[in-house]
Coordinates of C-alpha atoms and ligand atoms in Angstrom, one line a residue:
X21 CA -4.7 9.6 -61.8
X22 CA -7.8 9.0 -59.6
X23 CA -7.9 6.9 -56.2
X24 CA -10.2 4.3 -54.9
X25 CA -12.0 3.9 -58.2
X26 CA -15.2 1.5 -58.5
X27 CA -14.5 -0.9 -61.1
X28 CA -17.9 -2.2 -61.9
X29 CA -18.3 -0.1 -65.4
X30 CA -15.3 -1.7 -66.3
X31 CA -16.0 -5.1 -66.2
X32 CA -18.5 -6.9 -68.2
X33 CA -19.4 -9.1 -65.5
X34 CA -20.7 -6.1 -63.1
X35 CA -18.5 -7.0 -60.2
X36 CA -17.6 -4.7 -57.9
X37 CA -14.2 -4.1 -57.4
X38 CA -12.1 -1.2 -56.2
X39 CA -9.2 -0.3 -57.8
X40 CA -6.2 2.2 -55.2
X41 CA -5.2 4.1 -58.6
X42 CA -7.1 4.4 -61.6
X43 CA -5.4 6.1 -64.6
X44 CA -7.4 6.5 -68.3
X45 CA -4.4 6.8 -71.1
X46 CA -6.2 8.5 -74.4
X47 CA -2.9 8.5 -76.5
X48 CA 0.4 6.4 -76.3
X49 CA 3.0 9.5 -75.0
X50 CA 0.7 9.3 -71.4
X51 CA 0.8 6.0 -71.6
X52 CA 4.8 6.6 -72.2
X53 CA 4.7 8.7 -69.1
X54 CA 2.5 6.7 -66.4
X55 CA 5.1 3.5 -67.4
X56 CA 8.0 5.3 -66.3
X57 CA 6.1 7.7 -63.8
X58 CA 7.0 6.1 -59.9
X59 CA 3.6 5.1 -58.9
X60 CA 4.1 2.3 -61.7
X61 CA 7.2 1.6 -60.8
X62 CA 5.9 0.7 -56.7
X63 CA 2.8 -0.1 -57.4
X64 CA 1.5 -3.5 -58.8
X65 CA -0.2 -2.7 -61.9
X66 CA -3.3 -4.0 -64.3
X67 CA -3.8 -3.2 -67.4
X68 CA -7.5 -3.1 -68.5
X69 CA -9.2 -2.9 -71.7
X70 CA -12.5 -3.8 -72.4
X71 CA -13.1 -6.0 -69.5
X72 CA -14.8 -8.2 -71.2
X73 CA -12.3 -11.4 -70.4
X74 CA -11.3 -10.4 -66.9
X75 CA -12.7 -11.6 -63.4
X76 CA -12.1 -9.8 -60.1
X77 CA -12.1 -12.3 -57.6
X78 CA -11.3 -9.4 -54.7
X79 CA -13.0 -6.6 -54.1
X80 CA -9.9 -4.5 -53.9
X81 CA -7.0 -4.6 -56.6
X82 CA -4.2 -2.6 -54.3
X83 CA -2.4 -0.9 -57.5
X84 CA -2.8 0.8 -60.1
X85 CA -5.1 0.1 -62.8
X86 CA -4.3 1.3 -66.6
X87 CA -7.7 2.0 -68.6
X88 CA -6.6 2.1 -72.4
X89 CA -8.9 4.1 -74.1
X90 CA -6.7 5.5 -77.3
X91 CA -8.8 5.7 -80.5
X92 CA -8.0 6.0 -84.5
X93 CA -8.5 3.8 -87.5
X94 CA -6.2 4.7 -90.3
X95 CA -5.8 2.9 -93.9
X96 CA -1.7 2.6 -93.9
X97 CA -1.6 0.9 -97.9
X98 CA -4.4 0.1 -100.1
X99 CA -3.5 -1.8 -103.6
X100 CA -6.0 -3.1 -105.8
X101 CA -7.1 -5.8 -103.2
X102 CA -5.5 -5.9 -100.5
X103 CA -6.0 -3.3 -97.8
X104 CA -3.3 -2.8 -94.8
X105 CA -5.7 -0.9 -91.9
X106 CA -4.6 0.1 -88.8
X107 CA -6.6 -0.1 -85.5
X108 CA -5.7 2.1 -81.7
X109 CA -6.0 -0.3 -78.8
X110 CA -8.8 1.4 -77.5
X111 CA -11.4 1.0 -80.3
X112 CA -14.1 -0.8 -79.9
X113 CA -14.0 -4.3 -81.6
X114 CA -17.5 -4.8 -83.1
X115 CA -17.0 -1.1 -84.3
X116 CA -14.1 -1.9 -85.9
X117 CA -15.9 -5.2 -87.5
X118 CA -18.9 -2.7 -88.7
X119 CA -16.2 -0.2 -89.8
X120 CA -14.4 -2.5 -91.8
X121 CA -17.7 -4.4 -93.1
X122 CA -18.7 -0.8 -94.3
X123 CA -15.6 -0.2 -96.6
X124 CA -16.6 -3.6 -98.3
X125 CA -13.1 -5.1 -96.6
X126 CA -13.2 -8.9 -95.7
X127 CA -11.3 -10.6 -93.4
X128 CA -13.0 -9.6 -89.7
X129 CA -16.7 -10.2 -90.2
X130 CA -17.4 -13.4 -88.3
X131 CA -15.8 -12.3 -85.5
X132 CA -19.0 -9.3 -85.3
X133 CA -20.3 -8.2 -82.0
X134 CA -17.6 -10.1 -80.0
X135 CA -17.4 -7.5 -76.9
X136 CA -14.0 -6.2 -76.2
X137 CA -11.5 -3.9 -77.5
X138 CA -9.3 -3.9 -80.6
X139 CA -5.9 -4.0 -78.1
X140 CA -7.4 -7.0 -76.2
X141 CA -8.6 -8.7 -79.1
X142 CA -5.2 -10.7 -80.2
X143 CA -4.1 -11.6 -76.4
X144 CA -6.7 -14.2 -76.7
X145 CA -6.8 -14.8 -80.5
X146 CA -10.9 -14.4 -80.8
X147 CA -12.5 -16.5 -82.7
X148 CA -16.1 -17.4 -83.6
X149 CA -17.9 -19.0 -86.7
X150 CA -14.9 -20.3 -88.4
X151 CA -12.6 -17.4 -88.3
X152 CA -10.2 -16.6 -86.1
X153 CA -8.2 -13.2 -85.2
X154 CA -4.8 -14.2 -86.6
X155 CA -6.2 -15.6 -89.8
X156 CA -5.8 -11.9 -91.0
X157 CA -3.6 -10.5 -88.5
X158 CA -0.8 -8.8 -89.7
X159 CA 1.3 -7.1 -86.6
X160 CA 0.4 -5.4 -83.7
X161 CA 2.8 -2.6 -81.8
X162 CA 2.8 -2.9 -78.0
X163 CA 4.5 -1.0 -75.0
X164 CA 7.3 -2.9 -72.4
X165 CA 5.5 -2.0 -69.1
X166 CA 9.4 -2.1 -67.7
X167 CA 10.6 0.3 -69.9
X168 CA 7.8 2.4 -71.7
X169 CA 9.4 1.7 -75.6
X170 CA 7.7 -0.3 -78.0
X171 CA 8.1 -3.0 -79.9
X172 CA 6.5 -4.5 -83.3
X173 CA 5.1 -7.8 -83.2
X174 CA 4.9 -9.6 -86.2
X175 CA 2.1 -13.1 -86.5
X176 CA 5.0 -15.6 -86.2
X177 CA 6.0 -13.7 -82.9
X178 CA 2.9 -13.6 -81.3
X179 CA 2.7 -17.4 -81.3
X180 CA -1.2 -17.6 -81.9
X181 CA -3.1 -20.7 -80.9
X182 CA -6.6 -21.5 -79.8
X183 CA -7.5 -18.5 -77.1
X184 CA -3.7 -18.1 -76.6
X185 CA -1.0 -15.6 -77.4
X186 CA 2.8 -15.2 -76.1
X187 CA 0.9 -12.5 -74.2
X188 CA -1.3 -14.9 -72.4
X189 CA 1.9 -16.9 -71.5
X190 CA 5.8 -16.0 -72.1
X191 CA 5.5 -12.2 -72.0
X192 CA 2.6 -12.2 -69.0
X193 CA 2.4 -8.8 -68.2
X194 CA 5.8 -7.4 -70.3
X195 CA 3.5 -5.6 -72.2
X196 CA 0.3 -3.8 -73.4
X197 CA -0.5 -3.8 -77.1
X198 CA -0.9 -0.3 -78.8
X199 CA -2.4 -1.0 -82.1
X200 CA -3.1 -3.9 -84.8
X201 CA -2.7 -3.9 -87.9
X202 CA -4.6 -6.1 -89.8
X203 CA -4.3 -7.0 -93.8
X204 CA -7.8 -7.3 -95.2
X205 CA -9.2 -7.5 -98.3
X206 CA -11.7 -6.5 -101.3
X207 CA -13.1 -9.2 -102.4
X208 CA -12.8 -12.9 -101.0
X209 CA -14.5 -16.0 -100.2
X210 CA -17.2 -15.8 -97.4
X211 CA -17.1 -18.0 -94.6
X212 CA -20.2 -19.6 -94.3
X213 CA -19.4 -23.4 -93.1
X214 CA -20.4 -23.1 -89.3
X215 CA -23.8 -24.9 -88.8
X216 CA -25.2 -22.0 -87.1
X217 CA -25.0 -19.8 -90.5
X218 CA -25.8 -22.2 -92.6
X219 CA -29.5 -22.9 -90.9
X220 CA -29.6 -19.3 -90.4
X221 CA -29.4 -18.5 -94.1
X222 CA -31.4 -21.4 -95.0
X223 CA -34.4 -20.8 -92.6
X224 CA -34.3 -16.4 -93.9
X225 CA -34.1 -17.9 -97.5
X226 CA -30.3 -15.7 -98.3
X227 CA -28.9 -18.2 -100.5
X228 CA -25.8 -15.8 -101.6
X229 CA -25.3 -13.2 -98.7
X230 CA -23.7 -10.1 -99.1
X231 CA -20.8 -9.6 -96.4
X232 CA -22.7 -6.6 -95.0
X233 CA -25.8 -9.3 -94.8
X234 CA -23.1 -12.4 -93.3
X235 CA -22.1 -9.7 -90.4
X236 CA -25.9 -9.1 -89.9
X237 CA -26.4 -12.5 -89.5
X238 CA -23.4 -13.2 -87.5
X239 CA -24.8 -10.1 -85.1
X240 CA -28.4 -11.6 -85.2
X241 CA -27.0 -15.2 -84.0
X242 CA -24.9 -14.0 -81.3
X243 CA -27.7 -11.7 -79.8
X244 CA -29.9 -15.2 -79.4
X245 CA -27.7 -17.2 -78.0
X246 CA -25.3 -14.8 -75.4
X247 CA -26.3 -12.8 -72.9
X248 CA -26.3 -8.9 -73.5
X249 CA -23.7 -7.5 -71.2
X250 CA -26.1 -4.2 -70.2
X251 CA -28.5 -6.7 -68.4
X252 CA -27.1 -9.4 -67.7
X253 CA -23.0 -9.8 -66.6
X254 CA -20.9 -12.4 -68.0
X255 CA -17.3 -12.5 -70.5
X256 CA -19.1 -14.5 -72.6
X257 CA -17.3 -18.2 -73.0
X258 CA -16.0 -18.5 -69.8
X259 CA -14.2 -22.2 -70.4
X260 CA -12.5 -23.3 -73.8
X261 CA -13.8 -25.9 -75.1
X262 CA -10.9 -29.0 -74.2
X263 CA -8.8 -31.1 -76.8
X264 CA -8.7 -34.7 -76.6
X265 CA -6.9 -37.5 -77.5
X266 CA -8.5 -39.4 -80.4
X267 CA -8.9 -43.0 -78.0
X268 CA -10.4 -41.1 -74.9
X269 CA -12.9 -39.7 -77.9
X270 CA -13.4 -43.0 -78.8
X271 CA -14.2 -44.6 -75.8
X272 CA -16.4 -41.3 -75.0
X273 CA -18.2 -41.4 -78.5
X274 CA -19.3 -45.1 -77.8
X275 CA -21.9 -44.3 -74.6
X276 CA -22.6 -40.9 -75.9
X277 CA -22.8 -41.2 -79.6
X278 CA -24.4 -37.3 -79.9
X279 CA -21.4 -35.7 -78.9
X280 CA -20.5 -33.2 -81.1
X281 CA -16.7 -33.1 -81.8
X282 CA -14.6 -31.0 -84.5
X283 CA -10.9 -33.0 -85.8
X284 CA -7.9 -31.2 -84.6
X285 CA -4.4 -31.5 -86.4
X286 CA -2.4 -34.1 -85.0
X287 CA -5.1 -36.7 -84.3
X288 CA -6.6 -34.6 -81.3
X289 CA -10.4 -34.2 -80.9
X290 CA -12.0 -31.0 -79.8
X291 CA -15.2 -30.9 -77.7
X292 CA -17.5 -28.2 -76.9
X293 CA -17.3 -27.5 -73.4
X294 CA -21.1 -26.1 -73.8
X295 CA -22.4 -29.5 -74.9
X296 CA -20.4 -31.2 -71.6
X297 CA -21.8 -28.8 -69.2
X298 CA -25.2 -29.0 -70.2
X299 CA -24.9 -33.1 -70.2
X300 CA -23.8 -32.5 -66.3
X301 CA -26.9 -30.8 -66.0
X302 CA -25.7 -27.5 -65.8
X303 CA -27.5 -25.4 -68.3
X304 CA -30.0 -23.1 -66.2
X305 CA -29.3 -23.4 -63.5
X306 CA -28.9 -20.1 -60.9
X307 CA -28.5 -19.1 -56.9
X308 CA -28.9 -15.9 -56.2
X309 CA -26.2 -13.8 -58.2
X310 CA -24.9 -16.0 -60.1
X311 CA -25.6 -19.0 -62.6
X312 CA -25.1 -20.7 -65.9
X313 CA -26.8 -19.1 -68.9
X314 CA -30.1 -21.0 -70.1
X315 CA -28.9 -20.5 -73.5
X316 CA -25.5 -21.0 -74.1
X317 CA -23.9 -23.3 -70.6
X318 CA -20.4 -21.9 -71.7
X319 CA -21.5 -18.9 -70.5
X320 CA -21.3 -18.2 -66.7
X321 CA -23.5 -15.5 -65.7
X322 CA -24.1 -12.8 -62.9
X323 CA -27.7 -10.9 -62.4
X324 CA -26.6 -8.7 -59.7
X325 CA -24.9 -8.5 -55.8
X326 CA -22.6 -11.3 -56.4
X327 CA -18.7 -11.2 -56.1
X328 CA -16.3 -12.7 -58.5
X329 CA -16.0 -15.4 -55.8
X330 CA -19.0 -16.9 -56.0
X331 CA -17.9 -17.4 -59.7
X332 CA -14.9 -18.8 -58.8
X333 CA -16.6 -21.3 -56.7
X334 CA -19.7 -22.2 -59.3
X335 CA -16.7 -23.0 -62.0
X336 CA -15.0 -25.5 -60.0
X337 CA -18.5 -27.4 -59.3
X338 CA -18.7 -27.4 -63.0
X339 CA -15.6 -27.8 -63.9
X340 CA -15.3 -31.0 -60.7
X341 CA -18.7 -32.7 -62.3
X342 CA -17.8 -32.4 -65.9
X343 CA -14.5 -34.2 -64.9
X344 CA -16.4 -36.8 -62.9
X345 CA -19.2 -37.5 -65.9
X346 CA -16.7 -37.4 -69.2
X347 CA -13.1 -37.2 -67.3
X348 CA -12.3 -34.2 -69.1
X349 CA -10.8 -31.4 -67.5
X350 CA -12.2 -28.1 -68.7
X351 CA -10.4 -24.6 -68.0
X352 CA -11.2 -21.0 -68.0
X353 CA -10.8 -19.3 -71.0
X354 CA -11.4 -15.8 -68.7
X355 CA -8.0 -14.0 -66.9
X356 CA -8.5 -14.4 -63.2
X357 CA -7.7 -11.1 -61.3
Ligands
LIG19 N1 -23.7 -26.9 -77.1 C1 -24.6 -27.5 -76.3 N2 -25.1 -26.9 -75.2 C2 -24.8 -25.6 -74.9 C3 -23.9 -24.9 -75.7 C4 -23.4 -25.6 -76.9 O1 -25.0 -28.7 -76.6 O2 -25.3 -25.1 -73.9 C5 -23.3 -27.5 -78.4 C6 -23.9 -26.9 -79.6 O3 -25.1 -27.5 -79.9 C7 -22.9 -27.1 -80.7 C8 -21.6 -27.0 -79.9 O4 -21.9 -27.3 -78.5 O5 -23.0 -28.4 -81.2 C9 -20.9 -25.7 -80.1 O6 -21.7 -24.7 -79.6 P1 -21.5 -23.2 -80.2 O7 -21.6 -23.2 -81.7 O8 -22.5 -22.3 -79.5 O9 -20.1 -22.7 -79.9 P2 -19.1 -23.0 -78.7 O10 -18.1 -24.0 -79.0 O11 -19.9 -23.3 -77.4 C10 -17.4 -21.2 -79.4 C11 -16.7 -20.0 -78.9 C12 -17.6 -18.8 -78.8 C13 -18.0 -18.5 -80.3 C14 -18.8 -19.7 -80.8 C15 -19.2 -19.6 -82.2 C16 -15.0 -20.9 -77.4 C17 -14.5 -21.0 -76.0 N3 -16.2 -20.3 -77.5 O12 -18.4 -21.5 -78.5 O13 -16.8 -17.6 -78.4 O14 -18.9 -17.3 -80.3 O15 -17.9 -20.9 -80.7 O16 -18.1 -19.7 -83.0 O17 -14.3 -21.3 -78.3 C18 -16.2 -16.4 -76.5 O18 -15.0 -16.8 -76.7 O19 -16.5 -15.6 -75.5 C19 -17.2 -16.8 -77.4 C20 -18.5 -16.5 -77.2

């Protein structure tokens, strides 16, 4: 374990942050053996993956911070199309995604490139272009941070919703996810609905991709509209985008008929947070460290010698005009530190 630590290689927004205890874990028994070790037991604690979702708001974290960094992708069953594989918590996601892509196995692809790591990846439920994280999720193993023995997690347990997971909620902090398991398979449909693919495809003339070509083009779209994390820091979407009820919609649709909306089940109407922020006049705009990407305004961005405060501060401006323009309240899809 190492002490006073600088944090800003470990979080994709380039904050710096330093952490009292720093431990890396490269296999599940030293995990085993930090959780009941006695600085874990006095210390507060943080468990970090990729990064890529957290924001320090301090400059200090005064505990000990976990870095999961175990690796190993093994096929567990593999029938004639179905394929059960196996992913350590410390892989890196878009790997994985290429990885899996490789093999000819669907079931991950449009959720390409997404920063992060595979242990990270179903707190949230990740989702992009139509496809979300539990759609093929099969279980995941994770560790109780009181007691250092794990525990299966089937799909039904995990209680998966839009960017939300009992580990985002019931079981805060109980626990650190291990591994995923993930049933994919050989040969299935492509998902190819969301606008952005389609024009894509249409404009490059690939009328029937390959899923090695829908990843590529899944890749090639994300690059042009999000920031690369190794110039610019950000954790990507840093709002969801808010559910509505079908009369506030309504009423909303009538003085601004442009605003896109998808239909959610039960009658609710979901909005793109993106689309509200740039109607508040957002999109663009930048102080000195920090500011809201030119491309994408659901992205909140820092260039450089900024603290996580003064994002804190530039998302309740946001978040205080969108609510005064549309009356919608928008929250933070990123875990505040
Ligand atoms: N829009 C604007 N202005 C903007 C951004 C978006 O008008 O500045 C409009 C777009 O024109 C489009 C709509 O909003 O009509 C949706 O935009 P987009 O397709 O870019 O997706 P999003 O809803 O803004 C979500 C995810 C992304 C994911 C994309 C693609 C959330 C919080 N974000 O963004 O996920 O990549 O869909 O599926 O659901 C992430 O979670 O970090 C992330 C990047």
């Amino acid at each position: 374990m190492k002490t006073n630590v600088n944090l800003k290689p470990y979080n994709s927004f380039g904050f710096d942050a330093v952490a009292k205890h720093f431990a890396e874990v490269n296999d599940i028994q030293e995990l085993e053996y930090l959780i009941r070790s006695d600085v874990f037991k006095h210390e507060k604690y943080l468990i970090l993956s990729g990064g890529n979702n957290v924001l320090f708001r301090d400059d200090f974290f005064d505990g000990v911070v976990v870095h999961i960094n175990t690796k190993g992708i093994e096929t567990l069953e593999e029938q004639e199309n179905n394929v059960i594989v196996r992913a350590q918590a410390g892989e890196d996601w878009s790997e994985f995604v290429r990885f899996c892509v490789e093999k000819g196995w669907h079931g991950v692809e449009n959720l390409a490139h997404i920063p992060g790591k595979v242990g990270a990846a179903p707190v949230q439920n990740i989702g992009a272009y139509g496809m979300e994280l539990k759609e093929n999720f099969l279980q995941c193993e994770a560790m109780d941070l009181s007691t250092g023995e794990s525990k299966v997690f089937t799909k039904e347990e995990c209680h998966f919703g839009y960017r939300e997971s009992v580990f985002k909620h019931e079981l805060k902090g109980r626990y650190v996810i291990t591994s995923v398991d993930f049933l994919l398979k050989k040969d299935a449909p492509l998902h190819m609905e969301y606008s952005n693919i389609k024009s894509y495809l249409e404009q490059n003339g690939i009328e029937r991709p390959t899923l090695q070509q829908l990843h590529d083009v899944i890749c090639a779209i994300r690059d042009a509209k999000l920031p690369d994390i190794k110039q610019i820091g950000s954790a990507g979407s840093f709002f969801k985008n808010p559910v509505i009820e079908s009369m506030q919609f309504e009423t909303l649709q009538k003085e601004y008929p442009t605003m896109p909306y998808y239909d959610e089940p039960n009658g609710m109407v979901k909005v793109p947070a993106g689309w509200l922020i740039e109607q508040a006049g957002w999109k663009g705009w930048r102080d000195e460290h920090v500011g809201v990407y030119d491309k994408q305004a659901l992205v909140l961005v820092h260039y450089g010698g900024g603290k996580g405060e003064d994002i804190v501060e530039l998302a309740h401006k946001i978040q205080d005009s969108v609510e005064e323009k549309f009356g919608i309240k928008i929250s933070p899809e990123v875990n505040f530190v």
